[in-house]
């Protein structure tokens, strides 16, 4: 039994340390910021909209996902990375402090978990990510 | 077929202000407000016309037009109600639209809080960049603190000035005059544009790119109340839509 536990610990360490190189996605379902309801933040650079794939810009601007968030009694923002959010609610300010690898960036937070990842490439993919956290 | 009136050279009856309404645009004084003097000159690559049709159809099908968001959040058009402050109503509505796109709670803002101080509380015309200069420096009062059309200086206060800072724009584009391609590029990117038309003597807010017959136009939101056009929306065909003065807010404070 002790040997089995040790094997599991070693395997877990390997996945965490080398998961990306091995093509293994590690899902750490921790909310990127603290909230009491389903919350979605898209961070963008408005000047770079011209360089986004059309399908991605469409996904960001569609009201179809807003309707889903409202259905879940949630809240949302689409914020330029340079926007002054000092007057906005705490969850928005917290969301803007989360580390990002690129733009546009998607943050989803619920009381049970969430994700912090690049904005999906199209509306279908975006809705799929939302529903994976909203259901 | 759009529900809004389509305004072109053969159909301009909708251009006449309804009873009680007015316009108020003066041609932009380029000496006082030279191109690029306040806002960043438009420097984005132009989206080629060959792409416009497909992009607009995609925006319509996906409900990703800026007007979709404005309508979804229940935003009403402004109503200048006989003031000559169209030149402030246009930019102020654009700020409201940008805020709506950010997911901020829709807040009715006061165009008179911008125009009246500029004109020493007189009912006078102006141009969009005049309003922009004031908004950059001072922000916009919420209508709860300054009624949208009041020219009374009694509304100006220290606390109101503080509130107005919550409704500032921090990044704008100044578009070239008479450049329809720049205007369409902004609208395809869901950036609203305050547009002034010397031929009309009026300033409005350009919200969406639209397909009109075999060509293109823009969907505007006027400031003549919800009874004008379709809930304040109308369409200008390309020739009419090419603006003499155009400024586009990109980023606002989030409050």
Short mmCIF file of C-alpha atoms in Angstrom, two decimals:
data_model
loop_
_atom_site.label_atom_id
_atom_site.label_comp_id
_atom_site.label_asym_id
_atom_site.label_seq_id
_atom_site.Cartn_x
_atom_site.Cartn_y
_atom_site.Cartn_z
CA UNK A 1 0.00 0.00 0.00
CA UNK A 2 2.78 2.40 0.96
CA UNK A 3 4.52 1.55 -2.31
CA UNK A 4 1.32 2.27 -4.26
CA UNK A 5 0.94 5.64 -2.54
CA UNK A 6 4.53 6.50 -3.40
CA UNK A 7 3.95 5.60 -7.05
CA UNK A 8 0.88 7.83 -7.19
CA UNK A 9 2.80 10.72 -5.62
CA UNK A 10 5.63 10.34 -8.13
CA UNK A 11 3.22 10.15 -11.08
CA UNK A 12 1.40 13.24 -9.87
CA UNK A 13 4.67 15.13 -9.55
CA UNK A 14 5.68 14.11 -13.07
CA UNK A 15 2.37 15.33 -14.49
CA UNK A 16 2.56 18.63 -12.62
CA UNK A 17 6.16 19.30 -13.54
CA UNK A 18 6.21 18.03 -17.10
CA UNK A 19 2.54 17.88 -18.03
CA UNK A 20 2.76 20.58 -20.72
CA UNK A 21 5.68 18.87 -22.42
CA UNK A 22 3.91 15.54 -22.28
CA UNK A 23 0.74 17.08 -23.73
CA UNK A 24 -1.15 16.56 -20.53
CA UNK A 25 -3.36 19.46 -19.43
CA UNK A 26 -3.45 19.88 -15.72
CA UNK A 27 -6.76 21.19 -14.54
CA UNK A 28 -6.50 23.02 -11.28
CA UNK A 29 -10.09 24.03 -10.70
CA UNK A 30 -9.36 26.93 -8.43
CA UNK A 31 -11.27 30.12 -9.09
CA UNK A 32 -8.81 32.76 -10.36
CA UNK A 33 -10.53 35.32 -8.12
CA UNK A 34 -13.02 35.13 -5.29
CA UNK A 35 -16.71 35.41 -6.10
CA UNK A 36 -20.08 34.34 -4.83
CA UNK A 37 -21.65 33.82 -8.24
CA UNK A 38 -20.81 32.74 -11.78
CA UNK A 39 -18.48 35.46 -13.08
CA UNK A 40 -16.88 35.98 -16.47
CA UNK A 41 -14.20 38.49 -17.39
CA UNK A 42 -12.63 38.97 -20.80
CA UNK A 43 -9.49 41.08 -20.82
CA UNK A 44 -8.51 42.60 -24.15
CA UNK A 45 -6.41 45.26 -25.78
CA UNK A 46 -8.93 47.32 -27.74
CA UNK A 47 -6.29 48.53 -30.17
CA UNK A 48 -5.55 44.94 -31.08
CA UNK A 49 -9.11 44.04 -32.09
CA UNK A 50 -8.06 44.67 -35.68
CA UNK A 51 -5.59 41.77 -35.42
CA UNK A 52 -7.96 39.23 -33.89
CA UNK A 53 -9.44 36.39 -35.92
CA UNK A 54 -12.96 37.45 -36.91
CA UNK A 55 -14.51 34.46 -35.20
CA UNK A 56 -12.82 35.32 -31.92
CA UNK A 57 -13.94 38.97 -32.01
CA UNK A 58 -17.43 37.78 -32.87
CA UNK A 59 -17.39 35.44 -29.88
CA UNK A 60 -16.33 38.23 -27.56
CA UNK A 61 -19.03 40.63 -28.78
CA UNK A 62 -21.97 38.27 -29.15
CA UNK A 63 -24.87 38.62 -26.74
CA UNK A 64 -25.47 34.87 -26.93
CA UNK A 65 -23.01 34.25 -24.14
CA UNK A 66 -24.32 37.21 -22.15
CA UNK A 67 -27.72 35.54 -22.19
CA UNK A 68 -26.18 32.35 -20.83
CA UNK A 69 -24.47 34.22 -17.99
CA UNK A 70 -27.74 35.96 -17.16
CA UNK A 71 -29.52 32.60 -17.18
CA UNK A 72 -27.03 31.52 -14.52
CA UNK A 73 -27.68 34.75 -12.59
CA UNK A 74 -24.05 35.64 -13.11
CA UNK A 75 -22.07 38.74 -13.94
CA UNK A 76 -19.61 39.71 -16.67
CA UNK A 77 -17.16 42.27 -17.90
CA UNK A 78 -15.19 42.92 -21.08
CA UNK A 79 -12.32 45.15 -20.02
CA UNK A 80 -9.42 46.75 -21.78
CA UNK A 81 -6.22 45.87 -19.94
CA UNK A 82 -5.56 49.59 -19.46
CA UNK A 83 -9.01 50.51 -18.16
CA UNK A 84 -9.19 52.23 -14.80
CA UNK A 85 -11.17 49.76 -12.70
CA UNK A 86 -10.55 51.37 -9.31
CA UNK A 87 -14.19 52.42 -9.22
CA UNK A 88 -15.54 49.01 -10.19
CA UNK A 89 -16.44 46.11 -7.95
CA UNK A 90 -13.75 44.16 -6.11
CA UNK A 91 -14.13 40.99 -8.21
CA UNK A 92 -13.35 43.03 -11.34
CA UNK A 93 -10.30 44.61 -9.74
CA UNK A 94 -9.14 41.17 -8.60
CA UNK A 95 -9.67 39.70 -12.06
CA UNK A 96 -7.42 42.32 -13.63
CA UNK A 97 -4.56 41.29 -11.31
CA UNK A 98 -4.57 37.66 -12.49
CA UNK A 99 -1.52 36.83 -14.54
CA UNK A 100 -2.13 36.53 -18.29
CA UNK A 101 0.01 34.95 -20.98
CA UNK A 102 -1.66 36.68 -23.89
CA UNK A 103 -4.64 38.77 -24.95
CA UNK A 104 -7.54 38.43 -25.20
CA UNK A 105 -7.77 36.43 -21.99
CA UNK A 106 -10.71 34.65 -20.40
CA UNK A 107 -11.33 34.35 -16.69
CA UNK A 108 -14.23 32.40 -15.26
CA UNK A 109 -14.81 32.16 -11.54
CA UNK A 110 -17.51 30.45 -9.51
CA UNK A 111 -17.73 29.59 -5.84
CA UNK A 112 -16.59 26.10 -6.85
CA UNK A 113 -13.73 26.82 -9.22
CA UNK A 114 -12.96 28.37 -12.57
CA UNK A 115 -10.39 28.86 -15.25
CA UNK A 116 -7.86 31.35 -16.53
CA UNK A 117 -6.98 30.78 -20.18
CA UNK A 118 -6.70 32.33 -23.62
CA UNK A 119 -10.02 33.49 -25.07
CA UNK A 120 -11.47 30.62 -27.14
CA UNK A 121 -11.25 30.96 -30.89
CA UNK A 122 -14.96 31.06 -31.68
CA UNK A 123 -18.39 31.34 -30.14
CA UNK A 124 -19.11 27.61 -30.01
CA UNK A 125 -15.85 26.90 -28.18
CA UNK A 126 -16.49 29.80 -25.83
CA UNK A 127 -19.99 28.63 -24.97
CA UNK A 128 -18.61 25.16 -24.33
CA UNK A 129 -16.07 26.53 -21.83
CA UNK A 130 -18.75 28.63 -20.14
CA UNK A 131 -21.10 25.70 -19.81
CA UNK A 132 -18.35 23.50 -18.39
CA UNK A 133 -18.20 25.86 -15.45
CA UNK A 134 -21.79 26.99 -15.34
CA UNK A 135 -23.61 23.67 -15.20
CA UNK B 1 -35.21 44.78 -44.51
CA UNK B 2 -34.21 47.14 -41.69
CA UNK B 3 -37.00 48.63 -39.61
CA UNK B 4 -35.28 51.95 -39.37
CA UNK B 5 -35.71 54.77 -41.88
CA UNK B 6 -33.06 54.60 -44.58
CA UNK B 7 -31.82 58.08 -45.29
CA UNK B 8 -30.30 58.74 -48.70
CA UNK B 9 -30.47 61.39 -51.37
CA UNK B 10 -34.00 60.37 -52.38
CA UNK B 11 -35.49 60.05 -48.89
CA UNK B 12 -34.51 62.65 -46.37
CA UNK B 13 -37.79 63.45 -44.68
CA UNK B 14 -36.47 61.88 -41.47
CA UNK B 15 -33.73 64.53 -41.34
CA UNK B 16 -36.11 67.27 -40.27
CA UNK B 17 -36.24 67.59 -36.49
CA UNK B 18 -39.62 66.59 -35.11
CA UNK B 19 -41.58 69.33 -33.32
CA UNK B 20 -39.68 70.43 -30.25
CA UNK B 21 -36.42 68.95 -31.45
CA UNK B 22 -33.38 70.70 -32.89
CA UNK B 23 -29.85 70.08 -34.09
CA UNK B 24 -26.98 72.33 -33.08
CA UNK B 25 -23.84 71.24 -34.95
CA UNK B 26 -21.36 73.93 -35.91
CA UNK B 27 -18.57 72.97 -38.33
CA UNK B 28 -15.45 71.92 -36.43
CA UNK B 29 -12.99 74.75 -35.96
CA UNK B 30 -9.77 73.13 -37.15
CA UNK B 31 -7.76 76.04 -35.82
CA UNK B 32 -9.03 75.45 -32.31
CA UNK B 33 -9.21 71.65 -32.60
CA UNK B 34 -6.79 70.44 -35.25
CA UNK B 35 -6.97 66.83 -36.36
CA UNK B 36 -5.22 64.59 -33.81
CA UNK B 37 -4.82 67.41 -31.32
CA UNK B 38 -6.86 65.78 -28.55
CA UNK B 39 -7.43 62.19 -29.54
CA UNK B 40 -5.04 59.77 -31.12
CA UNK B 41 -5.24 60.01 -34.91
CA UNK B 42 -6.83 56.92 -36.35
CA UNK B 43 -3.95 54.61 -37.21
CA UNK B 44 -5.49 51.17 -37.64
CA UNK B 45 -5.23 49.28 -40.90
CA UNK B 46 -8.42 49.69 -42.90
CA UNK B 47 -10.59 46.60 -43.16
CA UNK B 48 -10.91 46.07 -46.88
CA UNK B 49 -14.31 46.69 -48.46
CA UNK B 50 -14.24 43.22 -49.96
CA UNK B 51 -14.66 41.82 -46.44
CA UNK B 52 -17.49 44.10 -45.30
CA UNK B 53 -20.44 42.08 -46.56
CA UNK B 54 -19.37 38.80 -44.95
CA UNK B 55 -18.34 40.49 -41.71
CA UNK B 56 -21.65 42.31 -41.36
CA UNK B 57 -23.65 39.16 -42.09
CA UNK B 58 -21.60 37.32 -39.47
CA UNK B 59 -22.21 40.09 -36.94
CA UNK B 60 -25.95 39.95 -37.61
CA UNK B 61 -26.13 36.15 -37.41
CA UNK B 62 -24.13 35.98 -34.19
CA UNK B 63 -25.94 38.92 -32.55
CA UNK B 64 -22.60 40.63 -32.03
CA UNK B 65 -23.47 44.10 -33.33
CA UNK B 66 -22.94 46.88 -30.81
CA UNK B 67 -26.66 47.66 -31.09
CA UNK B 68 -27.40 44.08 -30.00
CA UNK B 69 -25.59 44.78 -26.72
CA UNK B 70 -27.18 48.21 -26.28
CA UNK B 71 -30.65 46.79 -26.85
CA UNK B 72 -30.03 43.73 -24.68
CA UNK B 73 -29.11 46.00 -21.79
CA UNK B 74 -32.16 48.15 -22.37
CA UNK B 75 -30.35 51.33 -23.38
CA UNK B 76 -32.56 54.10 -24.71
CA UNK B 77 -31.43 56.82 -27.05
CA UNK B 78 -30.87 60.32 -25.73
CA UNK B 79 -33.39 63.12 -26.18
CA UNK B 80 -31.96 66.60 -26.59
CA UNK B 81 -35.47 67.99 -26.33
CA UNK B 82 -35.03 71.31 -28.10
CA UNK B 83 -31.53 72.08 -26.89
CA UNK B 84 -28.83 72.81 -29.47
CA UNK B 85 -26.61 70.23 -27.81
CA UNK B 86 -26.57 67.45 -30.40
CA UNK B 87 -22.78 67.86 -30.51
CA UNK B 88 -22.59 66.70 -26.89
CA UNK B 89 -25.37 64.11 -27.14
CA UNK B 90 -23.48 62.22 -29.86
CA UNK B 91 -20.22 61.69 -27.92
CA UNK B 92 -22.06 61.08 -24.62
CA UNK B 93 -24.17 58.29 -26.12
CA UNK B 94 -20.99 56.75 -27.54
CA UNK B 95 -19.52 56.72 -24.02
CA UNK B 96 -22.67 55.02 -22.75
CA UNK B 97 -22.37 52.44 -25.53
CA UNK B 98 -18.73 51.71 -24.73
CA UNK B 99 -19.69 51.24 -21.08
CA UNK B 100 -22.49 48.90 -22.09
CA UNK B 101 -20.04 46.83 -24.11
CA UNK B 102 -17.86 46.53 -21.02
CA UNK B 103 -20.73 45.10 -18.97
CA UNK B 104 -21.07 48.12 -16.71
CA UNK B 105 -24.51 48.92 -15.39
CA UNK B 106 -26.13 51.27 -17.91
CA UNK B 107 -26.06 54.77 -16.50
CA UNK B 108 -27.89 57.67 -18.12
CA UNK B 109 -25.35 60.44 -18.54
CA UNK B 110 -26.00 64.15 -18.97
CA UNK B 111 -24.99 65.79 -22.25
CA UNK B 112 -25.94 69.17 -20.78
CA UNK B 113 -23.33 68.69 -18.04
CA UNK B 114 -20.78 68.81 -20.87
CA UNK B 115 -22.31 71.36 -23.24
CA UNK B 116 -23.68 73.95 -20.82
CA UNK B 117 -20.40 74.77 -19.04
CA UNK B 118 -18.61 75.00 -22.40
CA UNK B 119 -21.17 77.51 -23.70
CA UNK B 120 -21.48 79.47 -20.44
CA UNK B 121 -24.90 77.92 -19.84
CA UNK B 122 -26.34 79.18 -23.11
CA UNK B 123 -28.25 77.11 -25.63
CA UNK B 124 -25.62 77.20 -28.36
CA UNK B 125 -24.24 74.89 -31.02
CA UNK B 126 -20.80 73.34 -31.09
CA UNK B 127 -18.94 70.35 -32.47
CA UNK B 128 -18.10 66.90 -31.19
CA UNK B 129 -14.43 67.56 -30.48
CA UNK B 130 -15.40 70.48 -28.25
CA UNK B 131 -17.42 68.04 -26.18
CA UNK B 132 -14.59 65.53 -26.28
CA UNK B 133 -12.09 68.04 -24.91
CA UNK B 134 -14.36 68.70 -21.96
CA UNK B 135 -15.10 65.00 -21.33
CA UNK B 136 -11.40 64.11 -21.30
CA UNK B 137 -10.70 66.78 -18.69
CA UNK B 138 -13.85 66.59 -16.59
CA UNK B 139 -15.85 63.46 -17.34
CA UNK B 140 -19.64 63.44 -17.58
CA UNK B 141 -22.19 63.93 -14.80
CA UNK B 142 -24.70 61.12 -14.34
CA UNK B 143 -28.24 62.34 -15.08
CA UNK B 144 -29.12 61.70 -11.44
CA UNK B 145 -26.91 64.68 -10.56
CA UNK B 146 -27.41 66.88 -13.65
CA UNK B 147 -30.63 66.52 -15.66
CA UNK B 148 -29.78 65.62 -19.24
CA UNK B 149 -30.90 68.91 -20.82
CA UNK B 150 -30.64 71.43 -17.99
CA UNK B 151 -28.66 74.57 -18.68
CA UNK B 152 -28.73 75.69 -15.07
CA UNK B 153 -25.37 76.20 -13.39
CA UNK B 154 -26.93 75.22 -10.07
CA UNK B 155 -26.19 71.59 -10.87
CA UNK B 156 -22.44 72.07 -10.88
CA UNK B 157 -20.93 71.00 -7.58
CA UNK B 158 -17.80 69.56 -6.06
CA UNK B 159 -19.50 66.25 -5.41
CA UNK B 160 -20.87 66.21 -8.96
CA UNK B 161 -17.46 66.97 -10.37
CA UNK B 162 -16.16 63.99 -8.43
CA UNK B 163 -18.93 61.75 -9.75
CA UNK B 164 -18.21 62.90 -13.29
CA UNK B 165 -14.69 61.52 -13.02
CA UNK B 166 -16.22 58.06 -12.91
CA UNK B 167 -17.45 58.66 -16.45
CA UNK B 168 -14.31 59.63 -18.23
CA UNK B 169 -12.95 58.35 -21.49
CA UNK B 170 -9.27 57.62 -21.44
CA UNK B 171 -8.63 56.59 -25.05
CA UNK B 172 -10.19 57.98 -28.25
CA UNK B 173 -9.55 57.97 -31.97
CA UNK B 174 -9.83 61.08 -34.13
CA UNK B 175 -10.92 59.92 -37.57
CA UNK B 176 -10.00 61.68 -40.80
CA UNK B 177 -12.77 63.88 -42.08
CA UNK B 178 -14.76 62.44 -44.99
CA UNK B 179 -13.26 58.96 -44.67
CA UNK B 180 -15.98 56.32 -44.83
CA UNK B 181 -13.45 53.47 -44.72
CA UNK B 182 -12.15 54.55 -41.31
CA UNK B 183 -15.70 54.90 -40.02
CA UNK B 184 -16.67 51.43 -41.22
CA UNK B 185 -13.47 49.92 -39.78
CA UNK B 186 -14.36 51.28 -36.33
CA UNK B 187 -17.93 49.99 -36.56
CA UNK B 188 -16.78 46.56 -37.75
CA UNK B 189 -14.62 46.47 -34.62
CA UNK B 190 -17.65 47.48 -32.49
CA UNK B 191 -16.18 50.89 -31.68
CA UNK B 192 -18.93 53.55 -31.73
CA UNK B 193 -18.20 56.88 -33.40
CA UNK B 194 -19.65 60.33 -32.73
CA UNK B 195 -20.24 61.72 -36.23
CA UNK B 196 -20.95 65.30 -37.29
CA UNK B 197 -22.58 66.19 -40.59
CA UNK B 198 -22.29 69.76 -41.84
CA UNK B 199 -24.94 69.09 -44.52
CA UNK B 200 -27.41 68.17 -41.75
CA UNK B 201 -26.17 70.62 -39.11
CA UNK B 202 -26.39 67.65 -36.71
CA UNK B 203 -24.25 65.22 -34.70
CA UNK B 204 -25.32 61.64 -33.97
CA UNK B 205 -23.77 58.38 -32.77
CA UNK B 206 -22.71 55.77 -35.35
CA UNK B 207 -23.26 52.32 -33.89
CA UNK B 208 -23.23 49.55 -36.52
CA UNK B 209 -22.12 48.93 -40.09
CA UNK B 210 -25.04 47.86 -42.27
CA UNK B 211 -25.72 46.45 -45.73
CA UNK B 212 -28.09 48.65 -47.70
CA UNK B 213 -29.21 47.28 -51.04
CA UNK B 214 -26.08 46.67 -53.04
CA UNK B 215 -24.00 48.93 -50.88
CA UNK B 216 -23.28 49.90 -47.32
CA UNK B 217 -24.31 52.39 -44.72
CA UNK B 218 -24.30 52.93 -40.99
CA UNK B 219 -26.86 52.53 -38.26
CA UNK B 220 -27.01 55.68 -36.16
CA UNK B 221 -28.60 56.41 -32.80
CA UNK B 222 -30.10 59.87 -32.87
CA UNK B 223 -30.84 62.13 -29.90
CA UNK B 224 -34.44 62.95 -30.82
CA UNK B 225 -36.07 60.50 -28.46
CA UNK B 226 -37.33 56.96 -28.87
CA UNK B 227 -40.19 57.98 -31.19
CA UNK B 228 -37.80 58.96 -33.99
CA UNK B 229 -36.95 56.25 -36.47
CA UNK B 230 -36.95 52.81 -34.87
CA UNK B 231 -36.40 53.51 -31.16
CA UNK B 232 -34.01 56.28 -32.10
CA UNK B 233 -32.16 54.22 -34.73
CA UNK B 234 -31.89 55.22 -38.37
CA UNK B 235 -29.69 54.31 -41.30
CA UNK B 236 -27.54 56.63 -43.38
CA UNK B 237 -26.38 55.35 -46.74
CA UNK B 238 -22.71 55.75 -47.58
CA UNK B 239 -22.87 59.15 -49.23
CA UNK B 240 -24.85 60.57 -46.34
CA UNK B 241 -22.84 58.65 -43.73
CA UNK B 242 -19.41 59.99 -44.65
CA UNK B 243 -18.86 62.36 -41.75
CA UNK B 244 -17.22 65.77 -41.63
CA UNK B 245 -16.11 65.21 -38.06
CA UNK B 246 -15.74 61.86 -36.32
CA UNK B 247 -14.34 60.87 -32.94
CA UNK B 248 -14.46 57.36 -31.44
CA UNK B 249 -14.12 56.50 -27.71
CA UNK B 250 -12.27 53.24 -27.14
CA UNK B 251 -11.66 52.91 -23.40
CA UNK B 252 -13.57 54.35 -20.48
CA UNK B 253 -13.18 54.22 -16.73
CA UNK B 254 -14.96 51.22 -15.23
CA UNK B 255 -17.36 52.27 -12.49
#
